[in-house]
Short mmCIF file of C-alpha atoms in Angstrom, two decimals:
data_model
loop_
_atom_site.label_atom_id
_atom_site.label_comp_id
_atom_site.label_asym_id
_atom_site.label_seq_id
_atom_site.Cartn_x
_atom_site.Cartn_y
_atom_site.Cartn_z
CA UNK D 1 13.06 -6.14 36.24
CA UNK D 2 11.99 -3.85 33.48
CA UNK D 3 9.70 -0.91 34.77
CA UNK D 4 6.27 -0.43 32.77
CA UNK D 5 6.10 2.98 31.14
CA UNK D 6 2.95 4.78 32.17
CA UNK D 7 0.75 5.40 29.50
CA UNK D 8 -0.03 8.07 27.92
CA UNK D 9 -3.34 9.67 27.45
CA UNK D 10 -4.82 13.04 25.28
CA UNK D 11 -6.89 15.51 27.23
CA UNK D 12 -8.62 18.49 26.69
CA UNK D 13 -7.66 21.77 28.79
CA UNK D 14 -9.19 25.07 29.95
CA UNK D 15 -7.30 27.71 31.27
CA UNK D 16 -6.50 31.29 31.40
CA UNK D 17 -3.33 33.46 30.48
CA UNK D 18 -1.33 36.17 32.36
CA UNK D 19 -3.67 38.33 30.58
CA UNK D 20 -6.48 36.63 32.17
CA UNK D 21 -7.56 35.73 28.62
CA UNK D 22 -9.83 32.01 27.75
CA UNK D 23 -7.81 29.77 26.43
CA UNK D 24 -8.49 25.89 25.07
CA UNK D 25 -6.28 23.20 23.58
CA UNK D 26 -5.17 19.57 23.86
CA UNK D 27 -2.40 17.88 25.37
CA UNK D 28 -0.58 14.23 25.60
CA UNK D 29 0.44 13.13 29.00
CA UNK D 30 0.42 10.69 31.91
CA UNK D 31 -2.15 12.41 34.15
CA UNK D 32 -4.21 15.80 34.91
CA UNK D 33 -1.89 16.85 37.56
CA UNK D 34 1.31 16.46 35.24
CA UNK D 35 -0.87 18.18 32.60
CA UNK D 36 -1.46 20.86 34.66
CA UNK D 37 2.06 21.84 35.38
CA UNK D 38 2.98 22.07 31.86
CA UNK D 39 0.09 24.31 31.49
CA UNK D 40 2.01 26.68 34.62
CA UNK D 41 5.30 26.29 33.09
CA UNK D 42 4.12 27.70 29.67
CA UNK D 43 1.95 30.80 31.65
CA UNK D 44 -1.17 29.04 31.66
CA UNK D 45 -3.37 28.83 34.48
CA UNK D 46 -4.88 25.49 34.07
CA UNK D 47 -9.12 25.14 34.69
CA UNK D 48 -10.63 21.70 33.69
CA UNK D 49 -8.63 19.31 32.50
CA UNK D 50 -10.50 16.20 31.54
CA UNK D 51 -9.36 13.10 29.15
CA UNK D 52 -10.06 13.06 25.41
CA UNK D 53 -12.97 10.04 24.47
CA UNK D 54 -11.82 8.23 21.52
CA UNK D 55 -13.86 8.55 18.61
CA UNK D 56 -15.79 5.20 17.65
CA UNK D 57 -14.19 6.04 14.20
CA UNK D 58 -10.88 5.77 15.53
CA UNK D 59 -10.85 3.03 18.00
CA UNK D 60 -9.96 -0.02 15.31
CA UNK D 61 -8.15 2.52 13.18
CA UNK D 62 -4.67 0.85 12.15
CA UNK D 63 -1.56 2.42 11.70
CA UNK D 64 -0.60 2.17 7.38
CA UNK D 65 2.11 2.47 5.47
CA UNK D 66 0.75 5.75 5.08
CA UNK D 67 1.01 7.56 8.63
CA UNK D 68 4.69 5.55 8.82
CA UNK D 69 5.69 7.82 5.81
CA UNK D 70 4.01 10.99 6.91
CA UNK D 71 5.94 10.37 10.79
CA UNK D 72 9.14 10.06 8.95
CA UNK D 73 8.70 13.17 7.02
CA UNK D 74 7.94 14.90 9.96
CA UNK D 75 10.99 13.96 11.83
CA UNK D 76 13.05 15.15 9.13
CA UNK D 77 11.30 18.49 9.38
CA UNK D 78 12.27 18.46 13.08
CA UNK D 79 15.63 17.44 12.79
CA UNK D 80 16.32 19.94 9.95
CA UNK D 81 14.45 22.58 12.41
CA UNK D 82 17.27 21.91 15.32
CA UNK D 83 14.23 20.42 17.43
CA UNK D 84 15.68 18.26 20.37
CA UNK D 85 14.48 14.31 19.34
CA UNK D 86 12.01 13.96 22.19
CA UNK D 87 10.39 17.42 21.99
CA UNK D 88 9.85 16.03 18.33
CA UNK D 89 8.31 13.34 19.34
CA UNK D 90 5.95 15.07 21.51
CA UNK D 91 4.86 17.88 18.56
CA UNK D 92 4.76 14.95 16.25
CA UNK D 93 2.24 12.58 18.36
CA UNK D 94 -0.10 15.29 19.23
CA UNK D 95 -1.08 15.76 15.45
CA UNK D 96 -1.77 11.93 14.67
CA UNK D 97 -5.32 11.66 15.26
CA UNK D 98 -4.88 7.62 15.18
CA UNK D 99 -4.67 6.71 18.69
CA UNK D 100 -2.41 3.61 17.54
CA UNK D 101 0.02 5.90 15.80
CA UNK D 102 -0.11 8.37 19.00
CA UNK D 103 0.74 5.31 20.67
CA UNK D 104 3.18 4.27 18.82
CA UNK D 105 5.10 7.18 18.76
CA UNK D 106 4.99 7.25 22.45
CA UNK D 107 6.61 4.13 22.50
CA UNK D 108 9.43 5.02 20.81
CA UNK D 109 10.13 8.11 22.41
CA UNK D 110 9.90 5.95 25.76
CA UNK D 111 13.24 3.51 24.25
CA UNK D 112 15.20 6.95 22.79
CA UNK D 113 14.44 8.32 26.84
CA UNK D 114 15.69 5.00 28.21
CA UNK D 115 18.92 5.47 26.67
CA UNK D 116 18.32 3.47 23.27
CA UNK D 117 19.44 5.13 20.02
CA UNK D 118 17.13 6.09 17.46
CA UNK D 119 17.55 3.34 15.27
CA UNK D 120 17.46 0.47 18.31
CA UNK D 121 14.32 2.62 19.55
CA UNK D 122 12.54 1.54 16.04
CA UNK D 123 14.07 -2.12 15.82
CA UNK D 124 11.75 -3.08 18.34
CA UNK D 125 8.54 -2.45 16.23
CA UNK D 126 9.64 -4.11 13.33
CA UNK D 127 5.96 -4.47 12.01
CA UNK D 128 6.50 -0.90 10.96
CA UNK D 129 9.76 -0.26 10.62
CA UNK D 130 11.70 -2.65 8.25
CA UNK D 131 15.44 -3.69 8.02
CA UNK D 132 16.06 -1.21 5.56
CA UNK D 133 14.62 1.41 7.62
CA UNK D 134 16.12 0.95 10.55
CA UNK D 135 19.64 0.61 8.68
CA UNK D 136 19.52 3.81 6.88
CA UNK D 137 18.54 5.40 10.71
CA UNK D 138 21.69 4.00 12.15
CA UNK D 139 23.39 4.87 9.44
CA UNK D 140 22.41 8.55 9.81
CA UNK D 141 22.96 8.35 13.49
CA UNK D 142 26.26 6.95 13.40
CA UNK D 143 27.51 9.47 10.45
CA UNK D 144 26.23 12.69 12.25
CA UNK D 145 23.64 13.65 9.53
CA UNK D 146 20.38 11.88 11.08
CA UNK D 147 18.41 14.86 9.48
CA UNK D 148 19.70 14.09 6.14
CA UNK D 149 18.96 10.32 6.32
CA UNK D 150 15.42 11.20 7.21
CA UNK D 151 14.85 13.17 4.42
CA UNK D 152 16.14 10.18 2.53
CA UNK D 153 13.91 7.73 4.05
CA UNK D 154 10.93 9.69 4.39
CA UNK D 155 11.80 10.85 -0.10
CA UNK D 156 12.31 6.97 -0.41
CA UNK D 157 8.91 5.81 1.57
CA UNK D 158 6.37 8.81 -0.06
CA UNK D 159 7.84 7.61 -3.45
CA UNK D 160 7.41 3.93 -2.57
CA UNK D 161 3.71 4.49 -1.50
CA UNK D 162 2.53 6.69 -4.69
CA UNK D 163 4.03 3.17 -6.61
CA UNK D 164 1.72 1.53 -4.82
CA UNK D 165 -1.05 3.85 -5.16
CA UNK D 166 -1.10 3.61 -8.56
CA UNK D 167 -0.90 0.20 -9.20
CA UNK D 168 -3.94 -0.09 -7.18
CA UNK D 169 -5.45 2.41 -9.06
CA UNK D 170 -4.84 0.24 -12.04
CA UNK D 171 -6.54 -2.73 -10.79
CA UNK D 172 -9.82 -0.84 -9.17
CA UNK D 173 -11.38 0.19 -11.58
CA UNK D 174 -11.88 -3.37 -13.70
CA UNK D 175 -11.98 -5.19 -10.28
CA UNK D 176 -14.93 -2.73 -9.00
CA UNK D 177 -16.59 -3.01 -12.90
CA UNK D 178 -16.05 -6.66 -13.23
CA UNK D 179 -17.41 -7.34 -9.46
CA UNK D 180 -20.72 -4.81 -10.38
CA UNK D 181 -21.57 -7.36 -13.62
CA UNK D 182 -21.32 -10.46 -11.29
CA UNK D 183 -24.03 -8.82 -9.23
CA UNK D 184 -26.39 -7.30 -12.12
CA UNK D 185 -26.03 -10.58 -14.40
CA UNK D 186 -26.98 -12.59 -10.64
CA UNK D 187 -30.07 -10.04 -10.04
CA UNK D 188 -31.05 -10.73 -13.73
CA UNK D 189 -30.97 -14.82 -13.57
CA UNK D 190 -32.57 -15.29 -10.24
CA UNK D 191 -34.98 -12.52 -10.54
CA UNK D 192 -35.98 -11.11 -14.19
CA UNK D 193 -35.35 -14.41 -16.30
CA UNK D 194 -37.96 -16.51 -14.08
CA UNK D 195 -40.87 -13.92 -15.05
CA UNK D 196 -40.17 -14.18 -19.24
CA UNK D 197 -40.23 -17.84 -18.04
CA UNK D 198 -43.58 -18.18 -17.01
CA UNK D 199 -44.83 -15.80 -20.00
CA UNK D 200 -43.01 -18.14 -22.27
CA UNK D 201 -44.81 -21.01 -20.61
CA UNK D 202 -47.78 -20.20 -22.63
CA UNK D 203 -46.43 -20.08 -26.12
CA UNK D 204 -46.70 -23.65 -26.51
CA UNK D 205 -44.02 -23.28 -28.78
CA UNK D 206 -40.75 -24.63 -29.23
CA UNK D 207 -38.30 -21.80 -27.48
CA UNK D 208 -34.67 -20.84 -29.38
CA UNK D 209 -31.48 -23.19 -27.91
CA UNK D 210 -30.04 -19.78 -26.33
CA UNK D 211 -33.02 -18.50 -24.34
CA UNK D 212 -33.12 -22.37 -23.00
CA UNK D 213 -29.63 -22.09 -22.12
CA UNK D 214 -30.96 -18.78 -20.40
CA UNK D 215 -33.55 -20.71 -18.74
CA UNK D 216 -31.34 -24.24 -17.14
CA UNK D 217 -28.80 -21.18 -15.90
CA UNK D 218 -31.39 -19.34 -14.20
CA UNK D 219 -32.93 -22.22 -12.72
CA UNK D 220 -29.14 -23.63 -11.53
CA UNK D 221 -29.09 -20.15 -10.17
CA UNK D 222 -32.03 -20.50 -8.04
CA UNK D 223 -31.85 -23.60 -6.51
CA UNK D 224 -27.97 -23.48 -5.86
CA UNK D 225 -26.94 -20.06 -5.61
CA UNK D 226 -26.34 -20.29 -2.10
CA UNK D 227 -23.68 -22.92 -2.85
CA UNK D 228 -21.69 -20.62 -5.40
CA UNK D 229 -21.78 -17.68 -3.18
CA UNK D 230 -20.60 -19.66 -0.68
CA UNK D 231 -17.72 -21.27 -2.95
CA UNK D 232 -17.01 -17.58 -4.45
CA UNK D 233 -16.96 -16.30 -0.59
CA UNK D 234 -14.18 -19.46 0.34
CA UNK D 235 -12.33 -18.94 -2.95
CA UNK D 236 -11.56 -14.93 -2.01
CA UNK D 237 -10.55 -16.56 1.85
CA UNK D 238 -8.45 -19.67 -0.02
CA UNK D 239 -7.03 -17.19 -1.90
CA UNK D 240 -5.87 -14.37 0.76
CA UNK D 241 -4.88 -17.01 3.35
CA UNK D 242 -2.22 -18.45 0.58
CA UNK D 243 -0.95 -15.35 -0.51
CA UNK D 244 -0.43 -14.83 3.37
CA UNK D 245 0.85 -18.19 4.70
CA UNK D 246 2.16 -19.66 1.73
CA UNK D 247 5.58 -18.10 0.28
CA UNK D 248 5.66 -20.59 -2.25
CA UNK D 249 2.10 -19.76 -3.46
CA UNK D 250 3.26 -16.13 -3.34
CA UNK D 251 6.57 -16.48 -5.24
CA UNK D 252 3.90 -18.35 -8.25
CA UNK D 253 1.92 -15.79 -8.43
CA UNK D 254 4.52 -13.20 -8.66
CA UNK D 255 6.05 -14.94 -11.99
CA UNK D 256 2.62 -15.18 -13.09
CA UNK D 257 1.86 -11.77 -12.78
CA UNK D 258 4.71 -11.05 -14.90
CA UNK D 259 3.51 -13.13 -17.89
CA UNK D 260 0.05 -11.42 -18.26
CA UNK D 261 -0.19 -9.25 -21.18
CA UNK D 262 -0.94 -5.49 -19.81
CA UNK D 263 -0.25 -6.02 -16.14
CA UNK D 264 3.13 -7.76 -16.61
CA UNK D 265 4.07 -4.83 -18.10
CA UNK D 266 3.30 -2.92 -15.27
CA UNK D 267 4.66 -4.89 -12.25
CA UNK D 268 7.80 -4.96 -13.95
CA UNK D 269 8.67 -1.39 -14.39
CA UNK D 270 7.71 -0.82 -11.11
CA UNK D 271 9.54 -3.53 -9.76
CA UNK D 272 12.80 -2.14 -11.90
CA UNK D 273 11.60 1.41 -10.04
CA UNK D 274 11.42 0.29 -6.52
CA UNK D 275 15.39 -1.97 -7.23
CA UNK D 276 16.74 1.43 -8.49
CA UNK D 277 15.13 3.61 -5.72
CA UNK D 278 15.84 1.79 -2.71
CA UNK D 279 19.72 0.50 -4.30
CA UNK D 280 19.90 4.93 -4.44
CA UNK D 281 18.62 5.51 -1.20
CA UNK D 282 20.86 3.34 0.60
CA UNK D 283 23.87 4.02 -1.28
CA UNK D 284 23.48 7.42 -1.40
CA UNK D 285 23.58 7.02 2.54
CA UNK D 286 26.96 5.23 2.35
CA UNK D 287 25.81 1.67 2.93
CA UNK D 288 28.42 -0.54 1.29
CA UNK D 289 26.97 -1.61 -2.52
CA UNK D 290 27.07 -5.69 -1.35
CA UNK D 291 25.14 -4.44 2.21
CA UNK D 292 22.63 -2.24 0.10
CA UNK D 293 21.94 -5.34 -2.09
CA UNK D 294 20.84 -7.01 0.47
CA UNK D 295 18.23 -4.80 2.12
CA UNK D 296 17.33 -3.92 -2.12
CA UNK D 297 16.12 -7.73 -2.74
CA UNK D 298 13.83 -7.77 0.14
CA UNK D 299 12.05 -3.98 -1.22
CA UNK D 300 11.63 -5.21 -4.93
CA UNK D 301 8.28 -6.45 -4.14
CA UNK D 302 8.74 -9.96 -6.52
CA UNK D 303 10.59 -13.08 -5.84
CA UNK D 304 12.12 -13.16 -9.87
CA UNK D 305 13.61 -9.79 -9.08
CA UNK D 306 14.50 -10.72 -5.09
CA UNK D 307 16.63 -13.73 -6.57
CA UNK D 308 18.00 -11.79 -9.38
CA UNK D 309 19.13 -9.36 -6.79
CA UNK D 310 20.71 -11.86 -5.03
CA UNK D 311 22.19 -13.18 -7.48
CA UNK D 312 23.79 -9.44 -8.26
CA UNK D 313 25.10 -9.55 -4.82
CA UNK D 314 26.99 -12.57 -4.69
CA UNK D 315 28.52 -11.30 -8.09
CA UNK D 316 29.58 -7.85 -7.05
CA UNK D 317 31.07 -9.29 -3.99
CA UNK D 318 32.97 -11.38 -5.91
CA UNK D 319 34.48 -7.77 -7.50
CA UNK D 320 32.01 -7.23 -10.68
CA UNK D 321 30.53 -4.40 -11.88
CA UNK D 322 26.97 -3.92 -11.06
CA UNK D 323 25.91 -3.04 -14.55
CA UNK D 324 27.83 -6.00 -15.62
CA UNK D 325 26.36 -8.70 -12.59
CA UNK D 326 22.72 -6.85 -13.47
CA UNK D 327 23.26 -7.82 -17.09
CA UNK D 328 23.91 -11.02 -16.62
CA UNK D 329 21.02 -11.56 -14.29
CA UNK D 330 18.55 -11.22 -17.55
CA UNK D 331 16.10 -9.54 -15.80
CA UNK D 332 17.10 -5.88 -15.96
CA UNK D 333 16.32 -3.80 -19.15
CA UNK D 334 19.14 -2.44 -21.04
CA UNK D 335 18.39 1.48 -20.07
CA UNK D 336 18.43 0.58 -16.68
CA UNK D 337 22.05 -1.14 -17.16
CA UNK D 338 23.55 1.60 -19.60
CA UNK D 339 22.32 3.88 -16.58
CA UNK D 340 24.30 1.99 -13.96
CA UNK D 341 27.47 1.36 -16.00
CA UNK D 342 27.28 5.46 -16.25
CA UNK D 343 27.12 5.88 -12.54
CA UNK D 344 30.19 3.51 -11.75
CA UNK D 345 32.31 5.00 -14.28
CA UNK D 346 31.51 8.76 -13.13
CA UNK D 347 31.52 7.84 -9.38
CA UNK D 348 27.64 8.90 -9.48
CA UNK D 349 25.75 6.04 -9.05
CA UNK D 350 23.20 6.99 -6.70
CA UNK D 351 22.25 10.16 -9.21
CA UNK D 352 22.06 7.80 -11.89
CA UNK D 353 20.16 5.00 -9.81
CA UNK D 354 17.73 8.17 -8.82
CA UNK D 355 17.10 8.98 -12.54
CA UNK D 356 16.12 5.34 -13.39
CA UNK D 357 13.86 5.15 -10.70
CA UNK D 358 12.05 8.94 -11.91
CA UNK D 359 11.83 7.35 -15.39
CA UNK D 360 10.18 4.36 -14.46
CA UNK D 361 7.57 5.96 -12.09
CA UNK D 362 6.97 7.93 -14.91
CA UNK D 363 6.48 5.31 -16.97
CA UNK D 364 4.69 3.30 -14.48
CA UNK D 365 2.33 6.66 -13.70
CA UNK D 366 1.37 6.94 -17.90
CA UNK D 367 0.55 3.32 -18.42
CA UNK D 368 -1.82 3.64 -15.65
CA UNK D 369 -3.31 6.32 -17.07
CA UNK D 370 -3.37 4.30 -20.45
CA UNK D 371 -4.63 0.70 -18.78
CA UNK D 372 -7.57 2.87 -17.11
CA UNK D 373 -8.77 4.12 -20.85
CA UNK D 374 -8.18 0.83 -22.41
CA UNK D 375 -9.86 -0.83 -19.88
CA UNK D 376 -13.12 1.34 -20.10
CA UNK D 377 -13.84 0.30 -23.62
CA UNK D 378 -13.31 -3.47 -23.22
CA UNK D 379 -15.33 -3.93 -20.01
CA UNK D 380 -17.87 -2.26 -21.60
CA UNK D 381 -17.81 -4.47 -24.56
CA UNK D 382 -17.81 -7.03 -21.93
CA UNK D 383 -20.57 -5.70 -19.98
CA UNK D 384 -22.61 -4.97 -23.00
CA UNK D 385 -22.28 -8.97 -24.17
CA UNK D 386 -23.69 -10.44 -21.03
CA UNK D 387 -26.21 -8.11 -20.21
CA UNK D 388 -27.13 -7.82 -23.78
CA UNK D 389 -26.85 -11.33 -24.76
CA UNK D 390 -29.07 -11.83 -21.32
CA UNK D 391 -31.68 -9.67 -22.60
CA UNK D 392 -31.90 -10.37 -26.27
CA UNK D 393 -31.93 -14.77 -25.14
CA UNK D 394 -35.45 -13.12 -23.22
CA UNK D 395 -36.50 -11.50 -26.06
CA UNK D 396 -35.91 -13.86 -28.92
CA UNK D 397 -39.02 -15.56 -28.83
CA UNK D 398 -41.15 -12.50 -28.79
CA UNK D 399 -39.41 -11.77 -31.47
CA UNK D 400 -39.95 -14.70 -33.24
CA UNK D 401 -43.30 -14.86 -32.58
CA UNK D 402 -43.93 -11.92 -34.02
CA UNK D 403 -42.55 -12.44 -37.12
CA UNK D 404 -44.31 -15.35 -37.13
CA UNK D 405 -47.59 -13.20 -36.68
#
C-alpha cells in the first residue's frame, strides 16, 4: 500500500539569532514543529511560526510552459553549482510564487526521495514534462553529465518559448485591431445610425441606395443582434473545442495555415526552426539519429512537417543520409539541407543543426517585426473603409440636400 506524502505548506517565521538579533523569512515544510527545528539547526531561535495565506491572485494560477522552462534552468544552475538534487529542489520551490508550481516541485522531489531517478520522478507528470524531456533527463542521468543535459533542455525550452512568443506577437496585434472594429462598427449600427434615421425621416425625400443599405443593416442589427453575438460567441467555442478534440480538424488547419500568404511564411520557418533545434538538442545529447527523429516529429508543431519527419526516419533507418531522406521529403528548404549534408560529412551535425535553427529564429524574429508594420497600414485602411464608409452612407443625404439647396 503506497504511503501518502504529507503535504507541504509555506509559512512565515520569526526568530532571533545567536546574536540575539530580529530576524524574518519564509519556509516550505510539513508542519510548525518541523519548521522550527530547521530554524535551530541553522542558529535560529524560532518565535511565531504561522502558515502563509495564499493570495486570491494565486489560487487558480496555472503552471505554463513558462515556469517549466524557468525550473529547468534553475536545476541546471544547481547541478552546475555541485548542489545535492533534493536541496535543489527545496531552494528551487521556495522561489516559485505559484503555489501549483511549489507543488509540483514538491512532488517530484517526493519520487527522486522514494528512490525514483530523476527522469522516472518527471515521467509521472507528463502534462508538463514531455517524451522528449524526460528522454534527454535519462539520457543525462545515465551518461554522468545530468548538469550538462539540463543546460541543454532548459537552452532548448527558453528558445522554444521565445518561438512562440513571437508568433503570438504576430497575430495580436491584427486580432486585438480587427476585434476593436467589430465592436466600434456594432456601437455605430445599433446606436448612432438609428438617430440620422429618424432625422432622415423628415426629408421626405428619396435617400441614396448606400445610406439604405446603412439603414436595413442597422435595423438587422437591432432586432437580431442578440442572435449573432450569440452565433459569434458558439463559433469561438466550435472552434476551440475542434482544435482540442479533433486531430483531424487540427492536422487541416495546420496545412491551411501554411497556404496563407504572410503567415504561411511564418509558421514554416519556425516550424523548420523548432525540427532543427530539437533534432540538435537531442543529438547533441547522444540520442541515436532514428530515436531523435522520433521525439523531433512530435516538437515540430505541424502535422505536414510531423509526417515528413517520419517519413525521414523510416529512411535513415533504412541507412540514408539525413540531408538526402530530408530532401526527398519536399518539405525542407535547400539551406537547411546543404546545412545538414555539412554536418554529416564533418561529423558536426548538431553545430550545424544549431546554426539552422539561429538562422531561422532570426528570420522568424525580423518578419515579425515586418508583419507588425505591414499590418498597421492595411488595418488602418481597413478600419478607415468601414468606419468611413459608415459615416459618409449617414452623411450623404445632408450632403445632397444641400447641394440641392
Amino acid at each position: 500500500m503506497a504511503v501518502k506524502a504529507a503535504k507541504i505548506s509555506v509559512y512565515a517565521w520569526e526568530g532571533t539569532d545567536k546574536k540575539g538579533t530580529r530576524m524574518t523569512g519564509e519556509l516550505s515544510g510539513q508542519n510548525p514543529a518541523l519548521i522550527k527545528a530547521q530554524l535551530r539547526k541553522q542558529g535560529i531561535n524560532p518565535g511565531k511560526v504561522r502558515k502563509k495565506s495564499v493570495s486570491i491572485f494565486n489560487m487558480g494560477k496555472r503552471i505554463k510552459a513558462q515556469d517549466i522552462s524557468l525550473f529547468t534552468r534553475q536545476m541546471a544552475t544547481m547541478m552546475k553549482a555541485g548542489v545535492p538534487l533534493l536541496q535543489s529542489f527545496d531552494i528551487i520551490g521556495e522561489g516559485f510564487e505559484n503555489p501549483a508550481m511549489r507543488k509540483l516541485v514538491d512532488e517530484v522531489k517526493q519520487e527522486v526521495a522514494a528512490g525514483n531517478s530523476f527522469a522516472a520522478s518527471l515521467r509521472k507528470k507528463p502534462q508538463y514534462f514531455d517524451e522528449l524531456y524526460c528522454n534527454l533527463v535519462d539520457a543525462g542521468e545515465q551518461a554522468g553529465a545530468l548538469d550538462t543535459l539540463l543546460d541543454r533542455v532548459a537552452t532548448y525550452k527558453e528558445k522554444s518559448e521565445q518561438l512562440k512568443a513571437k508568433i503570438k506577437k504576430a497575430m495580436t496585434y491584427p486580432m486585438a485591431v480587427v476585434f476593436v472594429a467589430i465592436i466600434v462598427t456594432g456601437i455605430l449600427l445599433v446606436k448612432v445610425v438609428p438617430q440620422f434615421k429618424s432625422v432622415f425621416s423628415g426629408f421626405g425625400a428619396e435617400l441614396p441606395s448606400f445610406t439604405l443599405m446603412v439603414i436595413a443593416l442597422s435595423e438587422f442589427m437591432q432586432e437580431w443582434w442578440w442572435m449573432m453575438l450569440g452565433a459569434l460567441i458558439a463559433a469561438v467555442f466550435g472552434f476551440r473545442r475542434a482544435l482540442k478534440k479533433s486531430q483531424g480538424f487540427r492536422d487541416r488547419m495546420d496545412t491551411w495555415l501554411l497556404k496563407l500568404p504572410l503567415v504561411g511564411a511564418l509558421m514554416y520557418k519556425s516550424a523548420v526552426a523548432r525540427y532543427a533545434r530539437t533534432l540538435s538538442t537531442t543529438f547533441a545529447a547522444g540520442v541515436p539519429l532514428v530515436d531523435a527523429l522520433e521525439s523531433v516529429a512530435g516538437a515540430t508543431g505541424n502535422i505536414v512537417f510531423k509526417r515528413a519527419v517520419l517519413r525521414i526516419r523510416q529512411d535513415v533507418s533504412t541507412g540514408m543520409q539525413l540531408n538526402f531522406a530530408m530532401r526527398t521529403s519536399g518539405v525542407f528548404p535547400n539551406m537547411a539541407i546543404q546545412m545538414a549534408a555539412i554536418g554529416e560529412e564533418s561529423g558536426a551535425l548538431d553545430d550545424m543543426l544549431d546554426k539552422v535553427a539561429s538562422f531561422y529564429e532570426d528570420e522568424v524574429d525580423n518578419m515579425v517585426d515586418n508583419l507588425t508594420s505591414l499590418m498597421e497600414p492595411f488595418i488602418m485602411v481597413v478600419l478607415g473603409v468601414v468606419v468611413g464608409g459608415l459615416v459618409v452612407a449617414m452623411y450623404l443625404p445632408i450632403f445632397q440636400l444641400g447641394s440641392a439647396i
